[in-house]
Amino acid sequence: MIAVLRILLRRVALLVPLMLGIVLFVFLVMRFSDVDPASAFFQGANPTPGQLHDFRERNGLLDPLPVRYVHFVGDLLHGDMGTSALTRAPVTDQVTTALPLTLQLTFLGLGVAVVLSLLGGVTAAIYRDRLPDQIIRVVSLTGVAAPGFWLALLMIQYLAVDQGWFPAGGYINPADSLTGWLKTMTLPALALSLPVAAQLTRVVRTSVVEELDKDYVRTAIGSGLPPRVVVGRNVLRNALINPLTVLGLRVGYLLGGAVVIETIFSLPGMGKLMIDAVKNGDPAVVQGVVLTTATGFVVVNLVIDVLYLLVNPRLREAT
């Protein structure tokens, strides 16, 4: 446990320069974009050059870039992401309102992807080169090739419009109706998770097959241990190392894919907030959403690193 805490503290220390680099990258991209914060603030009001100059001076837009970056980081440390040019509301409030739904969708999709990939990958490995394995391999290849937005449109057409089993869009808060929340989140979560589940299934199958071919598995089964006990206690633990690495990378896809999926299903999350901000020319909101998403990706990968250390004792000893 002490080794894990020491490694965790080391990983957290490495996050500081990483986050500063992310903030710097987003800051520079937004500053060199064609969107002018002053013009966005006065959009539709035909401001005079004097009004634009006064706005830029009040908000430090005329300062040198290094000074603006320092002020920008300082504001972020105090929880200030700026003010929306469209609603005049703090960006932090808008992000705080939209973020819970995106997290619900992301982690629901993540849970579905993990369950499906474990079931499919382990089953395919146990029945290697037989009919179940061949079926699962074909299905997973199809899932890898199918884009999430295409699956979302198919689900809306056949499961929502034609069959009427699920709503085609909208959102119900779980505090109001848990059943309604599940109905509104099922199709978005499936559309988001199925491509990830398909890829993870292939990784899980390969890892489990490699473990099943090792000597300790044959020795354990030959000594009389039931195969399900060997697979559950030993094979899965060792085989999960590679899938965990891939899972950490796929979380970024889930966070990014949520932008498109939320738009298709009219979910008021970070994706819809981002799309609306881009369409309306609201740079502060775009900046806030990008920074929040990047931070979430970094934090989730830190959690995956910790799980990787817990699953792989040899790595802890080597470190």
PDB file of C-alpha atoms in Angstrom:
ATOM      1  CA  MET A   1       0.000   0.000   0.000  1.00  0.00           C
ATOM      2  CA  ILE A   2       2.858   2.392   0.792  1.00  0.00           C
ATOM      3  CA  ALA A   3       4.362   1.673  -2.620  1.00  0.00           C
ATOM      4  CA  VAL A   4       1.042   2.438  -4.294  1.00  0.00           C
ATOM      5  CA  LEU A   5       0.708   5.733  -2.401  1.00  0.00           C
ATOM      6  CA  ARG A   6       4.260   6.719  -3.317  1.00  0.00           C
ATOM      7  CA  ILE A   7       3.643   5.997  -6.992  1.00  0.00           C
ATOM      8  CA  LEU A   8       0.298   7.807  -6.834  1.00  0.00           C
ATOM      9  CA  LEU A   9       1.931  10.930  -5.389  1.00  0.00           C
ATOM     10  CA  ARG A  10       4.535  10.778  -8.151  1.00  0.00           C
ATOM     11  CA  ARG A  11       1.801  10.570 -10.806  1.00  0.00           C
ATOM     12  CA  VAL A  12      -0.073  13.499  -9.242  1.00  0.00           C
ATOM     13  CA  ALA A  13       3.118  15.589  -9.256  1.00  0.00           C
ATOM     14  CA  LEU A  14       3.528  14.895 -12.969  1.00  0.00           C
ATOM     15  CA  LEU A  15      -0.003  16.171 -13.572  1.00  0.00           C
ATOM     16  CA  VAL A  16       0.967  19.742 -12.654  1.00  0.00           C
ATOM     17  CA  PRO A  17       3.193  20.447 -15.707  1.00  0.00           C
ATOM     18  CA  LEU A  18       0.818  18.420 -17.866  1.00  0.00           C
ATOM     19  CA  MET A  19      -2.176  20.525 -16.882  1.00  0.00           C
ATOM     20  CA  LEU A  20      -0.190  23.752 -17.317  1.00  0.00           C
ATOM     21  CA  GLY A  21       0.707  22.588 -20.818  1.00  0.00           C
ATOM     22  CA  ILE A  22      -2.926  21.816 -21.627  1.00  0.00           C
ATOM     23  CA  VAL A  23      -4.014  25.205 -20.336  1.00  0.00           C
ATOM     24  CA  LEU A  24      -1.272  26.899 -22.374  1.00  0.00           C
ATOM     25  CA  PHE A  25      -2.298  25.039 -25.529  1.00  0.00           C
ATOM     26  CA  VAL A  26      -5.985  25.938 -25.147  1.00  0.00           C
ATOM     27  CA  PHE A  27      -5.064  29.538 -24.277  1.00  0.00           C
ATOM     28  CA  LEU A  28      -2.915  29.956 -27.406  1.00  0.00           C
ATOM     29  CA  VAL A  29      -5.430  28.277 -29.718  1.00  0.00           C
ATOM     30  CA  MET A  30      -8.239  30.513 -28.505  1.00  0.00           C
ATOM     31  CA  ARG A  31      -6.100  33.667 -28.624  1.00  0.00           C
ATOM     32  CA  PHE A  32      -4.956  33.044 -32.206  1.00  0.00           C
ATOM     33  CA  SER A  33      -8.413  32.019 -33.448  1.00  0.00           C
ATOM     34  CA  ASP A  34     -10.547  34.275 -35.628  1.00  0.00           C
ATOM     35  CA  VAL A  35     -13.077  34.814 -32.814  1.00  0.00           C
ATOM     36  CA  ASP A  36     -12.681  38.196 -31.135  1.00  0.00           C
ATOM     37  CA  PRO A  37     -13.979  38.178 -27.522  1.00  0.00           C
ATOM     38  CA  ALA A  38     -14.872  41.877 -27.764  1.00  0.00           C
ATOM     39  CA  SER A  39     -16.892  41.435 -30.962  1.00  0.00           C
ATOM     40  CA  ALA A  40     -18.551  38.324 -29.487  1.00  0.00           C
ATOM     41  CA  PHE A  41     -19.558  40.280 -26.394  1.00  0.00           C
ATOM     42  CA  PHE A  42     -21.202  43.025 -28.475  1.00  0.00           C
ATOM     43  CA  GLN A  43     -22.593  40.703 -31.164  1.00  0.00           C
ATOM     44  CA  GLY A  44     -25.639  42.198 -32.817  1.00  0.00           C
ATOM     45  CA  ALA A  45     -25.171  45.579 -31.077  1.00  0.00           C
ATOM     46  CA  ASN A  46     -22.943  47.365 -33.673  1.00  0.00           C
ATOM     47  CA  PRO A  47     -20.371  48.667 -31.142  1.00  0.00           C
ATOM     48  CA  THR A  48     -18.166  51.625 -31.922  1.00  0.00           C
ATOM     49  CA  PRO A  49     -14.366  51.224 -32.114  1.00  0.00           C
ATOM     50  CA  GLY A  50     -14.154  53.096 -28.828  1.00  0.00           C
ATOM     51  CA  GLN A  51     -16.452  50.629 -27.080  1.00  0.00           C
ATOM     52  CA  LEU A  52     -14.441  47.698 -28.415  1.00  0.00           C
ATOM     53  CA  HIS A  53     -11.203  49.319 -27.223  1.00  0.00           C
ATOM     54  CA  ASP A  54     -12.630  50.011 -23.752  1.00  0.00           C
ATOM     55  CA  PHE A  55     -13.834  46.403 -23.464  1.00  0.00           C
ATOM     56  CA  ARG A  56     -10.432  45.027 -24.448  1.00  0.00           C
ATOM     57  CA  GLU A  57      -8.684  47.366 -21.997  1.00  0.00           C
ATOM     58  CA  ARG A  58     -11.014  46.480 -19.079  1.00  0.00           C
ATOM     59  CA  ASN A  59     -10.570  42.755 -19.673  1.00  0.00           C
ATOM     60  CA  GLY A  60      -6.815  42.811 -20.183  1.00  0.00           C
ATOM     61  CA  LEU A  61      -7.008  41.854 -23.866  1.00  0.00           C
ATOM     62  CA  LEU A  62      -4.403  44.477 -24.739  1.00  0.00           C
ATOM     63  CA  ASP A  63      -1.803  43.077 -22.323  1.00  0.00           C
ATOM     64  CA  PRO A  64       1.126  40.981 -23.635  1.00  0.00           C
ATOM     65  CA  LEU A  65       0.382  37.280 -24.055  1.00  0.00           C
ATOM     66  CA  PRO A  66       2.562  36.121 -21.104  1.00  0.00           C
ATOM     67  CA  VAL A  67       0.730  38.519 -18.775  1.00  0.00           C
ATOM     68  CA  ARG A  68      -2.640  37.368 -20.078  1.00  0.00           C
ATOM     69  CA  TYR A  69      -1.642  33.737 -19.606  1.00  0.00           C
ATOM     70  CA  VAL A  70      -0.627  34.323 -15.981  1.00  0.00           C
ATOM     71  CA  HIS A  71      -3.935  36.093 -15.297  1.00  0.00           C
ATOM     72  CA  PHE A  72      -5.786  33.298 -17.086  1.00  0.00           C
ATOM     73  CA  VAL A  73      -4.158  30.597 -14.936  1.00  0.00           C
ATOM     74  CA  GLY A  74      -4.816  32.636 -11.804  1.00  0.00           C
ATOM     75  CA  ASP A  75      -8.497  32.956 -12.685  1.00  0.00           C
ATOM     76  CA  LEU A  76      -8.732  29.204 -13.322  1.00  0.00           C
ATOM     77  CA  LEU A  77      -7.183  28.461  -9.929  1.00  0.00           C
ATOM     78  CA  HIS A  78      -9.969  30.542  -8.387  1.00  0.00           C
ATOM     79  CA  GLY A  79     -12.623  28.686 -10.384  1.00  0.00           C
ATOM     80  CA  ASP A  80     -13.225  31.539 -12.833  1.00  0.00           C
ATOM     81  CA  MET A  81     -13.493  30.449 -16.481  1.00  0.00           C
ATOM     82  CA  GLY A  82     -14.735  33.795 -17.699  1.00  0.00           C
ATOM     83  CA  THR A  83     -18.164  35.093 -18.675  1.00  0.00           C
ATOM     84  CA  SER A  84     -20.373  33.901 -21.500  1.00  0.00           C
ATOM     85  CA  ALA A  85     -20.678  36.496 -24.265  1.00  0.00           C
ATOM     86  CA  LEU A  86     -24.184  35.258 -25.044  1.00  0.00           C
ATOM     87  CA  THR A  87     -25.848  34.832 -21.644  1.00  0.00           C
ATOM     88  CA  ARG A  88     -23.540  37.084 -19.561  1.00  0.00           C
ATOM     89  CA  ALA A  89     -23.484  34.231 -17.019  1.00  0.00           C
ATOM     90  CA  PRO A  90     -20.275  32.799 -15.532  1.00  0.00           C
ATOM     91  CA  VAL A  91     -18.948  29.946 -17.644  1.00  0.00           C
ATOM     92  CA  THR A  92     -18.261  27.962 -14.471  1.00  0.00           C
ATOM     93  CA  ASP A  93     -21.986  27.930 -13.659  1.00  0.00           C
ATOM     94  CA  GLN A  94     -22.880  26.695 -17.139  1.00  0.00           C
ATOM     95  CA  VAL A  95     -20.233  23.972 -17.048  1.00  0.00           C
ATOM     96  CA  THR A  96     -21.324  22.909 -13.561  1.00  0.00           C
ATOM     97  CA  THR A  97     -24.899  22.564 -14.796  1.00  0.00           C
ATOM     98  CA  ALA A  98     -24.027  20.576 -17.928  1.00  0.00           C
ATOM     99  CA  LEU A  99     -21.202  18.417 -16.568  1.00  0.00           C
ATOM    100  CA  PRO A 100     -23.268  15.996 -14.412  1.00  0.00           C
ATOM    101  CA  LEU A 101     -25.254  14.774 -17.416  1.00  0.00           C
ATOM    102  CA  THR A 102     -22.111  14.206 -19.478  1.00  0.00           C
ATOM    103  CA  LEU A 103     -20.554  12.286 -16.592  1.00  0.00           C
ATOM    104  CA  GLN A 104     -23.701  10.176 -16.292  1.00  0.00           C
ATOM    105  CA  LEU A 105     -23.593   9.353 -19.986  1.00  0.00           C
ATOM    106  CA  THR A 106     -19.832   8.715 -20.048  1.00  0.00           C
ATOM    107  CA  PHE A 107     -19.711   6.395 -17.044  1.00  0.00           C
ATOM    108  CA  LEU A 108     -22.915   4.612 -17.999  1.00  0.00           C
ATOM    109  CA  GLY A 109     -21.403   3.997 -21.432  1.00  0.00           C
ATOM    110  CA  LEU A 110     -18.130   2.951 -19.792  1.00  0.00           C
ATOM    111  CA  GLY A 111     -19.933   0.434 -17.583  1.00  0.00           C
ATOM    112  CA  VAL A 112     -21.811  -1.037 -20.542  1.00  0.00           C
ATOM    113  CA  ALA A 113     -18.590  -1.280 -22.569  1.00  0.00           C
ATOM    114  CA  VAL A 114     -16.712  -3.037 -19.745  1.00  0.00           C
ATOM    115  CA  VAL A 115     -19.481  -5.573 -19.087  1.00  0.00           C
ATOM    116  CA  LEU A 116     -20.007  -6.398 -22.777  1.00  0.00           C
ATOM    117  CA  SER A 117     -16.278  -6.646 -23.508  1.00  0.00           C
ATOM    118  CA  LEU A 118     -15.618  -8.948 -20.546  1.00  0.00           C
ATOM    119  CA  LEU A 119     -18.521 -11.241 -21.427  1.00  0.00           C
ATOM    120  CA  GLY A 120     -17.676 -11.309 -25.117  1.00  0.00           C
ATOM    121  CA  GLY A 121     -13.884 -11.477 -24.776  1.00  0.00           C
ATOM    122  CA  VAL A 122     -13.788 -14.213 -22.140  1.00  0.00           C
ATOM    123  CA  THR A 123     -16.436 -16.280 -23.953  1.00  0.00           C
ATOM    124  CA  ALA A 124     -14.567 -15.968 -27.260  1.00  0.00           C
ATOM    125  CA  ALA A 125     -11.289 -16.999 -25.590  1.00  0.00           C
ATOM    126  CA  ILE A 126     -12.793 -20.032 -23.852  1.00  0.00           C
ATOM    127  CA  TYR A 127     -14.461 -21.218 -27.086  1.00  0.00           C
ATOM    128  CA  ARG A 128     -11.438 -20.304 -29.202  1.00  0.00           C
ATOM    129  CA  ASP A 129     -11.827 -21.042 -32.930  1.00  0.00           C
ATOM    130  CA  ARG A 130     -15.290 -22.508 -32.382  1.00  0.00           C
ATOM    131  CA  LEU A 131     -18.689 -21.128 -33.359  1.00  0.00           C
ATOM    132  CA  PRO A 132     -19.176 -18.729 -30.373  1.00  0.00           C
ATOM    133  CA  ASP A 133     -15.697 -17.281 -30.960  1.00  0.00           C
ATOM    134  CA  GLN A 134     -16.340 -16.806 -34.678  1.00  0.00           C
ATOM    135  CA  ILE A 135     -19.686 -15.082 -34.051  1.00  0.00           C
ATOM    136  CA  ILE A 136     -18.210 -12.748 -31.424  1.00  0.00           C
ATOM    137  CA  ARG A 137     -15.259 -11.885 -33.676  1.00  0.00           C
ATOM    138  CA  VAL A 138     -17.566 -10.964 -36.572  1.00  0.00           C
ATOM    139  CA  VAL A 139     -19.795  -8.873 -34.290  1.00  0.00           C
ATOM    140  CA  SER A 140     -16.811  -7.085 -32.726  1.00  0.00           C
ATOM    141  CA  LEU A 141     -15.294  -6.320 -36.135  1.00  0.00           C
ATOM    142  CA  THR A 142     -18.631  -4.847 -37.227  1.00  0.00           C
ATOM    143  CA  GLY A 143     -18.821  -2.794 -34.035  1.00  0.00           C
ATOM    144  CA  VAL A 144     -15.312  -1.401 -34.492  1.00  0.00           C
ATOM    145  CA  ALA A 145     -16.195  -0.258 -38.012  1.00  0.00           C
ATOM    146  CA  ALA A 146     -19.560   1.275 -37.045  1.00  0.00           C
ATOM    147  CA  PRO A 147     -19.412   4.985 -36.034  1.00  0.00           C
ATOM    148  CA  GLY A 148     -21.284   5.955 -32.894  1.00  0.00           C
ATOM    149  CA  PHE A 149     -23.407   8.614 -34.605  1.00  0.00           C
ATOM    150  CA  TRP A 150     -24.542   6.065 -37.234  1.00  0.00           C
ATOM    151  CA  LEU A 151     -25.559   3.612 -34.510  1.00  0.00           C
ATOM    152  CA  ALA A 152     -27.405   6.423 -32.744  1.00  0.00           C
ATOM    153  CA  LEU A 153     -29.434   7.253 -35.860  1.00  0.00           C
ATOM    154  CA  LEU A 154     -30.273   3.572 -36.424  1.00  0.00           C
ATOM    155  CA  MET A 155     -31.397   3.170 -32.819  1.00  0.00           C
ATOM    156  CA  ILE A 156     -33.578   6.246 -33.014  1.00  0.00           C
ATOM    157  CA  GLN A 157     -35.215   4.991 -36.207  1.00  0.00           C
ATOM    158  CA  TYR A 158     -35.848   1.365 -35.214  1.00  0.00           C
ATOM    159  CA  LEU A 159     -36.041   1.357 -31.410  1.00  0.00           C
ATOM    160  CA  ALA A 160     -37.571   4.792 -30.788  1.00  0.00           C
ATOM    161  CA  VAL A 161     -39.610   5.745 -33.865  1.00  0.00           C
ATOM    162  CA  ASP A 162     -40.673   2.336 -35.230  1.00  0.00           C
ATOM    163  CA  GLN A 163     -40.995   0.306 -32.011  1.00  0.00           C
ATOM    164  CA  GLY A 164     -41.555   3.121 -29.524  1.00  0.00           C
ATOM    165  CA  TRP A 165     -39.561   1.338 -26.814  1.00  0.00           C
ATOM    166  CA  PHE A 166     -37.431   4.372 -25.961  1.00  0.00           C
ATOM    167  CA  PRO A 167     -37.794   8.144 -26.402  1.00  0.00           C
ATOM    168  CA  ALA A 168     -36.020   9.613 -29.433  1.00  0.00           C
ATOM    169  CA  GLY A 169     -34.471  12.383 -27.350  1.00  0.00           C
ATOM    170  CA  GLY A 170     -34.718  14.534 -24.262  1.00  0.00           C
ATOM    171  CA  TYR A 171     -33.636  14.016 -20.687  1.00  0.00           C
ATOM    172  CA  ILE A 172     -35.358  13.171 -17.417  1.00  0.00           C
ATOM    173  CA  ASN A 173     -33.548  13.800 -14.131  1.00  0.00           C
ATOM    174  CA  PRO A 174     -33.095  10.598 -12.074  1.00  0.00           C
ATOM    175  CA  ALA A 175     -34.351  12.492  -9.021  1.00  0.00           C
ATOM    176  CA  ASP A 176     -37.696  12.948 -10.798  1.00  0.00           C
ATOM    177  CA  SER A 177     -38.021   9.463 -12.283  1.00  0.00           C
ATOM    178  CA  LEU A 178     -35.386   6.730 -12.238  1.00  0.00           C
ATOM    179  CA  THR A 179     -37.300   4.728 -14.849  1.00  0.00           C
ATOM    180  CA  GLY A 180     -37.603   7.771 -17.092  1.00  0.00           C
ATOM    181  CA  TRP A 181     -33.895   8.496 -16.674  1.00  0.00           C
ATOM    182  CA  LEU A 182     -32.984   4.944 -17.703  1.00  0.00           C
ATOM    183  CA  LYS A 183     -35.216   5.180 -20.782  1.00  0.00           C
ATOM    184  CA  THR A 184     -33.694   8.476 -21.909  1.00  0.00           C
ATOM    185  CA  MET A 185     -30.111   7.331 -21.267  1.00  0.00           C
ATOM    186  CA  THR A 186     -30.248   3.773 -22.654  1.00  0.00           C
ATOM    187  CA  LEU A 187     -29.957   4.569 -26.357  1.00  0.00           C
ATOM    188  CA  PRO A 188     -27.290   7.290 -25.944  1.00  0.00           C
ATOM    189  CA  ALA A 189     -25.224   5.019 -23.681  1.00  0.00           C
ATOM    190  CA  LEU A 190     -25.470   2.111 -26.134  1.00  0.00           C
ATOM    191  CA  ALA A 191     -24.561   4.279 -29.127  1.00  0.00           C
ATOM    192  CA  LEU A 192     -21.584   5.664 -27.231  1.00  0.00           C
ATOM    193  CA  SER A 193     -20.356   2.376 -25.758  1.00  0.00           C
ATOM    194  CA  LEU A 194     -20.799  -0.233 -28.500  1.00  0.00           C
ATOM    195  CA  PRO A 195     -17.741   0.803 -30.611  1.00  0.00           C
ATOM    196  CA  VAL A 196     -15.620   0.859 -27.435  1.00  0.00           C
ATOM    197  CA  ALA A 197     -17.026  -2.505 -26.311  1.00  0.00           C
ATOM    198  CA  ALA A 198     -16.218  -4.002 -29.708  1.00  0.00           C
ATOM    199  CA  GLN A 199     -12.598  -2.898 -29.552  1.00  0.00           C
ATOM    200  CA  LEU A 200     -12.163  -3.951 -25.915  1.00  0.00           C
ATOM    201  CA  THR A 201     -13.679  -7.363 -26.671  1.00  0.00           C
ATOM    202  CA  ARG A 202     -10.881  -8.079 -29.148  1.00  0.00           C
ATOM    203  CA  VAL A 203      -8.241  -6.961 -26.633  1.00  0.00           C
ATOM    204  CA  VAL A 204      -9.764  -9.028 -23.814  1.00  0.00           C
ATOM    205  CA  ARG A 205      -9.974 -12.111 -26.047  1.00  0.00           C
ATOM    206  CA  THR A 206      -6.325 -11.815 -27.074  1.00  0.00           C
ATOM    207  CA  SER A 207      -5.145 -11.306 -23.477  1.00  0.00           C
ATOM    208  CA  VAL A 208      -7.194 -14.207 -22.099  1.00  0.00           C
ATOM    209  CA  VAL A 209      -6.019 -16.525 -24.904  1.00  0.00           C
ATOM    210  CA  GLU A 210      -2.394 -15.675 -24.102  1.00  0.00           C
ATOM    211  CA  GLU A 211      -2.959 -16.457 -20.424  1.00  0.00           C
ATOM    212  CA  LEU A 212      -4.800 -19.709 -21.131  1.00  0.00           C
ATOM    213  CA  ASP A 213      -1.784 -20.941 -23.103  1.00  0.00           C
ATOM    214  CA  LYS A 214       0.614 -20.481 -20.181  1.00  0.00           C
ATOM    215  CA  ASP A 215       1.979 -23.390 -18.160  1.00  0.00           C
ATOM    216  CA  TYR A 216       0.493 -22.372 -14.808  1.00  0.00           C
ATOM    217  CA  VAL A 217      -3.037 -22.647 -16.229  1.00  0.00           C
ATOM    218  CA  ARG A 218      -2.459 -26.169 -17.539  1.00  0.00           C
ATOM    219  CA  THR A 219      -0.828 -27.110 -14.223  1.00  0.00           C
ATOM    220  CA  ALA A 220      -3.733 -25.744 -12.176  1.00  0.00           C
ATOM    221  CA  ILE A 221      -6.358 -27.483 -14.288  1.00  0.00           C
ATOM    222  CA  GLY A 222      -4.312 -30.691 -14.325  1.00  0.00           C
ATOM    223  CA  SER A 223      -4.139 -30.650 -10.511  1.00  0.00           C
ATOM    224  CA  GLY A 224      -7.920 -30.816 -10.345  1.00  0.00           C
ATOM    225  CA  LEU A 225      -8.980 -27.168  -9.987  1.00  0.00           C
ATOM    226  CA  PRO A 226     -12.212 -26.377 -11.871  1.00  0.00           C
ATOM    227  CA  PRO A 227     -11.536 -24.317 -15.028  1.00  0.00           C
ATOM    228  CA  ARG A 228     -13.965 -21.597 -13.939  1.00  0.00           C
ATOM    229  CA  VAL A 229     -12.004 -21.124 -10.703  1.00  0.00           C
ATOM    230  CA  VAL A 230      -8.692 -20.883 -12.579  1.00  0.00           C
ATOM    231  CA  VAL A 231     -10.141 -18.411 -15.061  1.00  0.00           C
ATOM    232  CA  GLY A 232     -11.886 -16.309 -12.406  1.00  0.00           C
ATOM    233  CA  ARG A 233      -9.056 -16.130  -9.869  1.00  0.00           C
ATOM    234  CA  ASN A 234      -5.894 -16.155 -11.961  1.00  0.00           C
ATOM    235  CA  VAL A 235      -6.427 -15.774 -15.684  1.00  0.00           C
ATOM    236  CA  LEU A 236      -8.697 -12.733 -15.544  1.00  0.00           C
ATOM    237  CA  ARG A 237      -6.494 -10.882 -13.065  1.00  0.00           C
ATOM    238  CA  ASN A 238      -3.418 -11.274 -15.252  1.00  0.00           C
ATOM    239  CA  ALA A 239      -5.292 -10.773 -18.528  1.00  0.00           C
ATOM    240  CA  LEU A 240      -6.837  -7.447 -17.468  1.00  0.00           C
ATOM    241  CA  ILE A 241      -3.543  -5.533 -17.644  1.00  0.00           C
ATOM    242  CA  ASN A 242      -3.612  -4.815 -21.394  1.00  0.00           C
ATOM    243  CA  PRO A 243      -7.376  -4.074 -21.536  1.00  0.00           C
ATOM    244  CA  LEU A 244      -6.943  -1.543 -18.720  1.00  0.00           C
ATOM    245  CA  THR A 245      -4.374   0.342 -20.786  1.00  0.00           C
ATOM    246  CA  VAL A 246      -6.688   0.414 -23.799  1.00  0.00           C
ATOM    247  CA  LEU A 247      -9.616   1.395 -21.573  1.00  0.00           C
ATOM    248  CA  GLY A 248      -7.755   4.487 -20.378  1.00  0.00           C
ATOM    249  CA  LEU A 249      -7.294   5.629 -23.964  1.00  0.00           C
ATOM    250  CA  ARG A 250     -10.905   4.846 -24.865  1.00  0.00           C
ATOM    251  CA  VAL A 251     -12.246   7.058 -22.064  1.00  0.00           C
ATOM    252  CA  GLY A 252     -11.084  10.013 -24.149  1.00  0.00           C
ATOM    253  CA  TYR A 253     -13.201   8.683 -27.010  1.00  0.00           C
ATOM    254  CA  LEU A 254     -16.201   8.403 -24.689  1.00  0.00           C
ATOM    255  CA  LEU A 255     -15.805  11.994 -23.493  1.00  0.00           C
ATOM    256  CA  GLY A 256     -15.334  13.282 -27.040  1.00  0.00           C
ATOM    257  CA  GLY A 257     -18.067  11.081 -28.481  1.00  0.00           C
ATOM    258  CA  ALA A 258     -20.499  12.391 -25.898  1.00  0.00           C
ATOM    259  CA  VAL A 259     -20.413  15.742 -27.734  1.00  0.00           C
ATOM    260  CA  VAL A 260     -21.946  14.192 -30.848  1.00  0.00           C
ATOM    261  CA  ILE A 261     -24.262  11.764 -29.048  1.00  0.00           C
ATOM    262  CA  GLU A 262     -25.696  14.469 -26.791  1.00  0.00           C
ATOM    263  CA  THR A 263     -26.443  16.616 -29.823  1.00  0.00           C
ATOM    264  CA  ILE A 264     -28.226  13.766 -31.631  1.00  0.00           C
ATOM    265  CA  PHE A 265     -30.372  12.887 -28.603  1.00  0.00           C
ATOM    266  CA  SER A 266     -30.923  16.537 -27.491  1.00  0.00           C
ATOM    267  CA  LEU A 267     -29.292  15.971 -24.109  1.00  0.00           C
ATOM    268  CA  PRO A 268     -28.388  19.204 -22.267  1.00  0.00           C
ATOM    269  CA  GLY A 269     -24.822  18.188 -21.429  1.00  0.00           C
ATOM    270  CA  MET A 270     -21.349  19.438 -22.261  1.00  0.00           C
ATOM    271  CA  GLY A 271     -21.714  18.419 -25.901  1.00  0.00           C
ATOM    272  CA  LYS A 272     -24.779  20.551 -26.497  1.00  0.00           C
ATOM    273  CA  LEU A 273     -23.173  23.395 -24.550  1.00  0.00           C
ATOM    274  CA  MET A 274     -20.113  23.199 -26.799  1.00  0.00           C
ATOM    275  CA  ILE A 275     -22.084  23.024 -30.063  1.00  0.00           C
ATOM    276  CA  ASP A 276     -24.289  25.969 -29.055  1.00  0.00           C
ATOM    277  CA  ALA A 277     -21.220  27.998 -28.057  1.00  0.00           C
ATOM    278  CA  VAL A 278     -19.501  27.317 -31.385  1.00  0.00           C
ATOM    279  CA  LYS A 279     -22.619  28.201 -33.385  1.00  0.00           C
ATOM    280  CA  ASN A 280     -23.200  31.408 -31.405  1.00  0.00           C
ATOM    281  CA  GLY A 281     -19.541  32.505 -31.328  1.00  0.00           C
ATOM    282  CA  ASP A 282     -19.085  32.267 -27.542  1.00  0.00           C
ATOM    283  CA  PRO A 283     -15.306  31.711 -27.063  1.00  0.00           C
ATOM    284  CA  ALA A 284     -15.311  31.694 -23.257  1.00  0.00           C
ATOM    285  CA  VAL A 285     -17.771  28.783 -23.126  1.00  0.00           C
ATOM    286  CA  VAL A 286     -15.863  26.834 -25.802  1.00  0.00           C
ATOM    287  CA  GLN A 287     -12.675  27.358 -23.812  1.00  0.00           C
ATOM    288  CA  GLY A 288     -14.327  26.252 -20.567  1.00  0.00           C
ATOM    289  CA  VAL A 289     -15.782  23.069 -22.088  1.00  0.00           C
ATOM    290  CA  VAL A 290     -12.466  22.090 -23.706  1.00  0.00           C
ATOM    291  CA  LEU A 291     -10.518  22.636 -20.486  1.00  0.00           C
ATOM    292  CA  THR A 292     -13.050  20.689 -18.421  1.00  0.00           C
ATOM    293  CA  THR A 293     -13.052  17.786 -20.873  1.00  0.00           C
ATOM    294  CA  ALA A 294      -9.243  17.700 -20.990  1.00  0.00           C
ATOM    295  CA  THR A 295      -9.057  17.751 -17.191  1.00  0.00           C
ATOM    296  CA  GLY A 296     -11.545  14.884 -16.992  1.00  0.00           C
ATOM    297  CA  PHE A 297      -9.485  12.860 -19.443  1.00  0.00           C
ATOM    298  CA  VAL A 298      -6.315  13.393 -17.379  1.00  0.00           C
ATOM    299  CA  VAL A 299      -8.029  12.486 -14.088  1.00  0.00           C
ATOM    300  CA  VAL A 300      -9.586   9.328 -15.526  1.00  0.00           C
ATOM    301  CA  ASN A 301      -6.221   8.207 -16.878  1.00  0.00           C
ATOM    302  CA  LEU A 302      -4.738   8.760 -13.417  1.00  0.00           C
ATOM    303  CA  VAL A 303      -7.399   6.422 -12.012  1.00  0.00           C
ATOM    304  CA  ILE A 304      -6.580   3.869 -14.737  1.00  0.00           C
ATOM    305  CA  ASP A 305      -2.882   4.093 -13.785  1.00  0.00           C
ATOM    306  CA  VAL A 306      -3.764   3.321 -10.164  1.00  0.00           C
ATOM    307  CA  LEU A 307      -5.904   0.344 -11.205  1.00  0.00           C
ATOM    308  CA  TYR A 308      -3.046  -0.815 -13.422  1.00  0.00           C
ATOM    309  CA  LEU A 309      -0.713  -0.776 -10.418  1.00  0.00           C
ATOM    310  CA  LEU A 310      -3.208  -2.697  -8.268  1.00  0.00           C
ATOM    311  CA  VAL A 311      -3.708  -5.365 -10.919  1.00  0.00           C
ATOM    312  CA  ASN A 312      -0.003  -5.726 -11.772  1.00  0.00           C
ATOM    313  CA  PRO A 313       2.052  -6.379  -8.592  1.00  0.00           C
ATOM    314  CA  ARG A 314       5.243  -6.839 -10.622  1.00  0.00           C
ATOM    315  CA  LEU A 315       5.035  -3.238 -11.805  1.00  0.00           C
ATOM    316  CA  ARG A 316       4.734  -2.030  -8.198  1.00  0.00           C
ATOM    317  CA  GLU A 317       7.820  -3.996  -7.217  1.00  0.00           C
ATOM    318  CA  ALA A 318       9.781  -2.712 -10.219  1.00  0.00           C
ATOM    319  CA  THR A 319       8.818   0.864  -9.408  1.00  0.00           C
TER     320      THR A 319
END
